[in-house]
Amino acid sequence: MQILVTGGAGFIGSAYVRAVLNGDYAGAAGSSVTVLDSLSYSGNRANLPLTDTRLRFVHGDITDSGLLRDLLPGHDAIVHFAAESHVDRSIEGALPFVTTNVLGTQLLLDAARDAGVGRFVHVSTDEVYGSIAEGSWTETWPLSPNSPYAASKAGSDLLALAAHRTHGMDVVVTRCSNNYGPHQFPEKLIPLFVTNLLDGEPVPLYGDGGNIRDWLHVADHCRGIQLALEKGRPGEVYHIGGGTELTNHDLTGRLLEACGADWDMVVPVADRKGHDRRYSLDITKISEELGYAPRIGLADGLASTVAWYRDHRDWWEPLKARGGA
Ligand code: NAD
């Protein structure tokens, strides 16, 4: 199988590419991978096994329709990760989010249809639903995004589903909860807090710290994506969750402990504008239809993640030094 992975130099996309090339998925055995990535601030060639002859890296933008027209023919499937992905950046300026997440996704869908690519897996987020006080979202829940990031992802989800309904494209949409793990750009909560604490720097905690997130190890997420690629029904949405809800306050406590730091390292900061209070995904559908269950518990996952950042200063120090985080 020839798989095109957009955004494959980023955090989750590169974890997926490494897993495919490592032979972690029986269904992808013998596959070769093309990564298409514009190397934005969060894209990093060092995330990829570039010497692997089954990997082809193409430095390019998903909004470049000429490039897509030349590149896509011959691929059996697309796994679409490329996105502007950080909520705080979308609050500072929404346009890059609309350009990449909405326009880029439509251009990719059009090019995939023209090239006759088979399956198109569109990777999305629980944030498209907004915030939920009690219970959990199912896949049929109405979309009610609050941040420009979430709104742009919701737009791209709907365009992907419309491509299935209108043109009969073989599209599957996945929506996941908050990912963590190695190679995550140190602007997101867990790598930011861990790298700050490893450097003896304080960490900023939004508002009252009571916002609740479900944490999902990136390896579990990528395994869920592969199940959706292999077995998902066309035109369907599948949730991929970690089954581990906790407040940002509780998560901070765990990270402090893992890094040997105290609460005096925590600086409360003004809450994020429009900050969603709680996300919660019901993962019954993917569990029953595709046999997915998260395998990495939060305690083990956090311990191995903290250890990775402790052992890979060479990866994250240049990123923080250049001021992108
Ligand atoms: P990331 O920011 O680490 O990676 C995004 C990648 O896309 C980068 O390599 C970047 O260079 C590339 N990219 C950005 N714009 C591009 C463009 N115009 N053309 C080509 N490449 C481009 O993000 P991530 O955390 O790995 O997220 C990947 C996907 O997963 C995104 O679609 C995101 O919405 C989704 N997601 C992430 C999380 C999470 O917790 N990180 C949760 C839910 C969903």
XYZ file of C-alpha atoms and ligand atoms in Angstrom:
369
model
C 0.000 0.000 0.000
C 1.222 3.499 -0.858
C 0.087 5.937 1.869
C 0.295 9.720 1.622
C 0.569 11.326 5.059
C 0.025 15.079 5.228
C 1.565 16.823 8.222
C 3.754 13.769 8.740
C 6.620 15.822 10.208
C 4.438 17.000 13.109
C 3.753 15.377 16.455
C 0.988 12.887 15.671
C 1.659 12.448 11.950
C 5.276 11.481 12.586
C 4.233 9.004 15.291
C 1.926 7.410 12.735
C 4.646 7.284 10.064
C 7.176 5.768 12.469
C 4.642 3.130 13.534
C 3.846 2.180 9.923
C 7.518 1.899 8.987
C 8.338 0.043 12.238
C 5.831 -2.628 11.275
C 3.526 -1.890 14.224
C 0.403 -2.439 12.098
C -0.058 -5.795 10.395
C -2.480 -4.193 7.945
C 0.211 -1.787 6.746
C 2.965 -4.378 6.361
C 5.141 -3.603 3.350
C 3.585 -0.168 2.885
C 5.564 2.798 1.697
C 4.849 6.320 2.871
C 4.992 9.741 1.265
C 5.057 12.581 3.779
C 3.816 15.944 2.512
C 4.652 18.664 5.014
C 5.276 22.411 4.720
C 7.580 22.351 7.771
C 5.712 25.085 9.595
C 7.019 26.006 13.079
C 5.786 22.631 14.441
C 7.000 20.465 11.557
C 10.389 18.866 12.087
C 12.362 16.546 9.797
C 14.083 15.155 12.904
C 10.777 13.455 13.787
C 11.099 11.160 10.769
C 13.320 8.160 9.895
C 14.538 9.882 6.739
C 17.037 7.139 5.863
C 14.260 4.548 5.507
C 13.971 3.802 1.785
C 10.190 3.254 2.108
C 9.796 6.899 3.148
C 9.676 9.774 0.694
C 9.623 13.255 2.192
C 8.107 16.066 0.133
C 8.507 19.601 1.440
C 5.332 21.300 0.275
C 2.013 22.850 1.171
C -1.416 21.241 0.986
C -2.738 24.493 -0.481
C -0.455 24.043 -3.526
C -2.919 22.430 -5.938
C -0.308 22.018 -8.696
C 1.901 20.036 -6.338
C -1.060 17.920 -5.219
C -2.011 17.187 -8.828
C 1.504 15.847 -9.520
C 2.015 14.053 -6.211
C -1.217 12.213 -5.452
C -1.577 9.767 -8.388
C -0.424 6.276 -7.403
C -1.360 6.585 -3.738
C -3.893 4.125 -2.305
C -4.781 6.154 0.762
C -4.336 9.550 2.378
C -4.084 10.124 6.112
C -4.609 13.846 6.569
C -2.980 15.311 9.680
C -1.698 18.627 8.289
C -3.242 21.501 10.193
C -2.613 24.578 12.209
C -3.202 22.943 15.570
C -2.738 25.328 18.500
C -5.820 27.028 19.976
C -3.872 29.949 21.477
C -2.352 30.761 18.075
C -5.835 30.721 16.511
C -6.965 33.301 19.075
C -4.019 35.513 18.082
C -4.832 35.136 14.388
C -7.359 32.863 12.690
C -6.412 33.276 9.029
C -3.677 30.609 8.801
C -6.193 28.209 10.372
C -8.796 28.943 7.733
C -6.203 28.684 4.962
C -4.641 25.368 5.957
C -7.455 23.624 7.802
C -10.406 24.616 5.606
C -9.018 25.592 2.184
C -6.154 23.091 2.368
C -8.483 20.223 3.219
C -10.812 21.047 0.327
C -7.905 21.271 -2.133
C -6.632 17.927 -0.871
C -10.080 16.337 -1.220
C -10.400 17.676 -4.775
C -6.950 16.431 -5.738
C -7.596 13.021 -4.147
C -10.805 12.649 -6.122
C -9.114 13.685 -9.383
C -6.262 11.255 -8.744
C -8.572 8.377 -7.841
C -6.998 7.888 -4.413
C -8.953 5.278 -2.418
C -9.456 5.876 1.280
C -9.134 9.372 2.779
C -8.797 9.489 6.578
C -9.422 12.969 7.918
C -7.923 13.412 11.397
C -9.946 15.739 13.592
C -10.621 16.680 17.179
C -13.185 16.531 19.982
C -12.971 20.329 20.126
C -15.443 20.587 17.219
C -18.262 19.822 19.692
C -17.544 22.769 22.008
C -17.830 22.011 25.721
C -19.941 19.461 27.587
C -20.842 19.758 31.293
C -21.979 16.154 31.835
C -21.993 12.916 29.878
C -20.029 12.281 26.686
C -20.425 13.179 23.025
C -21.420 10.529 20.525
C -20.492 10.882 16.856
C -23.929 12.277 15.944
C -23.701 15.190 18.388
C -24.171 18.661 16.758
C -20.960 20.596 16.178
C -20.624 23.768 18.259
C -16.974 24.861 18.134
C -15.822 27.813 20.220
C -12.251 28.666 19.171
C -11.183 29.646 15.637
C -9.076 26.443 15.630
C -12.072 24.269 16.489
C -14.288 26.122 14.007
C -11.752 25.572 11.214
C -11.523 21.860 12.074
C -15.327 21.600 12.155
C -15.424 23.191 8.692
C -12.891 20.709 7.376
C -14.796 17.756 8.908
C -17.976 18.847 7.165
C -16.192 19.298 3.836
C -14.696 15.812 4.140
C -18.100 14.287 4.913
C -19.672 16.299 2.077
C -17.096 14.835 -0.332
C -18.370 11.402 0.631
C -22.051 12.268 0.351
C -21.754 14.354 -2.820
C -19.054 12.543 -4.739
C -19.065 9.122 -3.102
C -15.482 9.538 -1.914
C -14.212 6.915 0.517
C -13.796 9.289 3.459
C -13.541 8.428 7.160
C -13.322 11.126 9.861
C -11.676 10.482 13.237
C -12.094 12.785 16.231
C -9.760 12.334 19.164
C -9.119 13.792 22.582
C -5.958 15.569 23.803
C -2.837 13.708 22.721
C 0.426 13.488 24.604
C 3.686 11.639 24.067
C 7.167 12.140 22.625
C 7.932 14.660 19.838
C 5.094 17.049 20.777
C 6.021 20.667 20.108
C 6.703 22.340 23.484
C 3.861 24.854 23.259
C 1.143 22.379 24.282
C 0.437 21.850 27.985
C 2.322 18.627 28.756
C 5.581 19.261 26.845
C 5.556 22.947 27.863
C 5.173 22.109 31.547
C 7.658 19.232 31.463
C 10.384 21.143 29.613
C 9.900 24.230 31.817
C 10.115 22.116 34.969
C 13.191 20.258 33.698
C 14.768 23.712 33.246
C 13.660 24.890 36.704
C 11.241 27.381 35.106
C 7.688 28.110 36.333
C 4.616 26.818 34.503
C 1.500 28.864 33.626
C -1.853 27.389 34.686
C -4.932 28.881 33.026
C -7.779 30.207 35.193
C -8.817 28.031 38.124
C -7.245 24.906 36.601
C -10.640 23.207 36.610
C -10.868 22.574 32.847
C -11.265 18.875 32.188
C -9.588 17.011 29.318
C -9.404 13.349 28.308
C -5.754 12.409 27.732
C -4.817 9.984 24.969
C -1.346 8.620 24.322
C -0.301 9.346 20.753
C 0.455 5.651 20.100
C -3.133 4.720 21.012
C -4.431 7.511 18.785
C -2.363 6.333 15.806
C -3.514 2.739 16.310
C -7.115 3.988 16.225
C -6.415 5.887 13.011
C -4.966 2.743 11.435
C -8.095 0.788 12.434
C -10.238 3.478 10.816
C -8.068 3.332 7.690
C -8.332 -0.456 7.452
C -11.864 -1.122 8.644
C -13.849 2.107 9.054
C -17.072 2.427 7.081
C -17.028 5.114 4.358
C -18.706 8.365 5.381
C -18.537 7.550 9.108
C -17.062 9.445 12.047
C -15.145 7.541 14.753
C -14.112 8.848 18.159
C -10.697 7.901 19.531
C -10.317 8.572 23.249
C -8.012 7.666 26.093
C -10.596 7.119 28.841
C -8.654 9.335 31.238
C -10.432 12.542 32.238
C -8.811 14.883 34.684
C -8.627 18.579 35.472
C -5.648 20.659 34.391
C -4.999 21.158 38.114
C -4.756 17.395 38.695
C -2.607 16.927 35.599
C -0.291 19.691 36.792
C 0.066 17.917 40.134
C 1.104 14.709 38.360
C 3.634 16.545 36.179
C 5.123 18.357 39.173
C 5.552 15.046 40.953
C 7.087 13.368 37.896
C 9.589 16.220 37.553
C 10.330 16.473 41.284
C 8.897 20.004 41.569
C 6.456 21.761 43.945
C 3.343 23.871 43.534
C 5.412 27.022 44.013
C 6.534 26.481 40.392
C 2.946 27.094 39.203
C 1.931 30.609 38.162
C -1.822 31.160 37.706
C -2.513 33.132 34.516
C -5.671 34.731 33.099
C -7.935 32.152 31.543
C -7.814 31.503 27.785
C -10.546 33.417 25.923
C -13.581 31.190 25.317
C -11.870 28.334 27.184
C -13.937 25.147 26.860
C -14.615 23.687 30.301
C -14.829 20.003 29.553
C -14.349 17.591 26.658
C -15.572 14.005 26.808
C -15.822 11.466 23.996
C -17.968 8.342 23.949
C -15.804 5.692 22.232
C -18.405 2.923 22.088
C -18.645 3.026 18.290
C -14.958 2.469 17.503
C -14.704 -0.080 20.317
C -17.615 -2.180 19.071
C -17.088 -1.773 15.304
C -13.311 -1.700 14.998
C -12.133 -3.315 18.241
C -10.324 -0.228 19.553
C -9.406 0.229 23.203
C -6.707 2.477 24.631
C -3.763 0.416 25.902
C -1.477 2.957 27.555
C -2.613 4.052 31.019
C -2.008 7.655 32.031
C 0.521 6.862 34.775
C 2.750 4.808 32.451
C 2.220 7.164 29.531
C 3.156 10.253 31.528
C 6.169 8.549 33.062
C 7.548 7.493 29.671
C 6.775 10.907 28.173
C 8.575 12.777 30.940
C 11.510 10.379 30.557
C 11.588 11.044 26.802
C 11.805 14.814 27.291
C 14.430 14.321 29.988
C 16.509 12.218 27.568
C 15.967 14.330 24.441
C 17.025 17.840 25.273
C 18.739 17.924 21.880
C 15.250 17.715 20.309
C 13.422 20.393 22.269
C 16.057 22.900 23.406
C 16.555 24.355 19.884
C 12.774 24.694 19.499
C 12.445 26.663 22.731
C 15.577 28.687 22.002
C 14.233 29.912 18.674
C 11.169 31.233 20.512
C 8.486 29.212 18.762
C 7.201 27.635 21.940
P 1.416 19.576 14.793
O 1.258 21.051 14.822
O 2.466 18.948 15.650
O 1.681 19.069 13.307
C 1.059 19.643 12.195
C 1.933 19.354 10.986
O 1.261 19.869 9.824
C 3.311 20.028 11.044
O 4.305 19.116 10.662
C 3.196 21.173 10.045
O 4.430 21.511 9.442
C 2.213 20.576 9.039
N 1.493 21.609 8.303
C 0.867 22.704 8.805
N 0.320 23.411 7.810
C 0.593 22.748 6.653
C 0.279 22.964 5.294
N -0.411 24.048 4.915
N 0.707 22.078 4.369
C 1.426 20.975 4.750
N 1.761 20.718 6.027
C 1.334 21.586 6.970
O -0.028 19.014 15.137
P -0.464 17.613 15.760
O -0.673 17.795 17.202
O 0.438 16.561 15.270
O -1.909 17.456 15.091
C -2.098 16.676 13.919
C -3.567 16.608 13.609
O -4.264 16.047 14.715
C -4.208 17.971 13.348
O -5.113 17.837 12.282
C -4.940 18.276 14.637
O -6.074 19.092 14.404
C -5.326 16.891 15.112
N -5.518 16.751 16.545
C -4.492 16.981 17.422
C -4.697 16.822 18.789
C -3.601 17.001 19.799
O -3.838 16.788 20.991
N -2.378 17.361 19.396
C -5.955 16.465 19.272
C -6.977 16.270 18.352
C -6.744 16.393 16.994
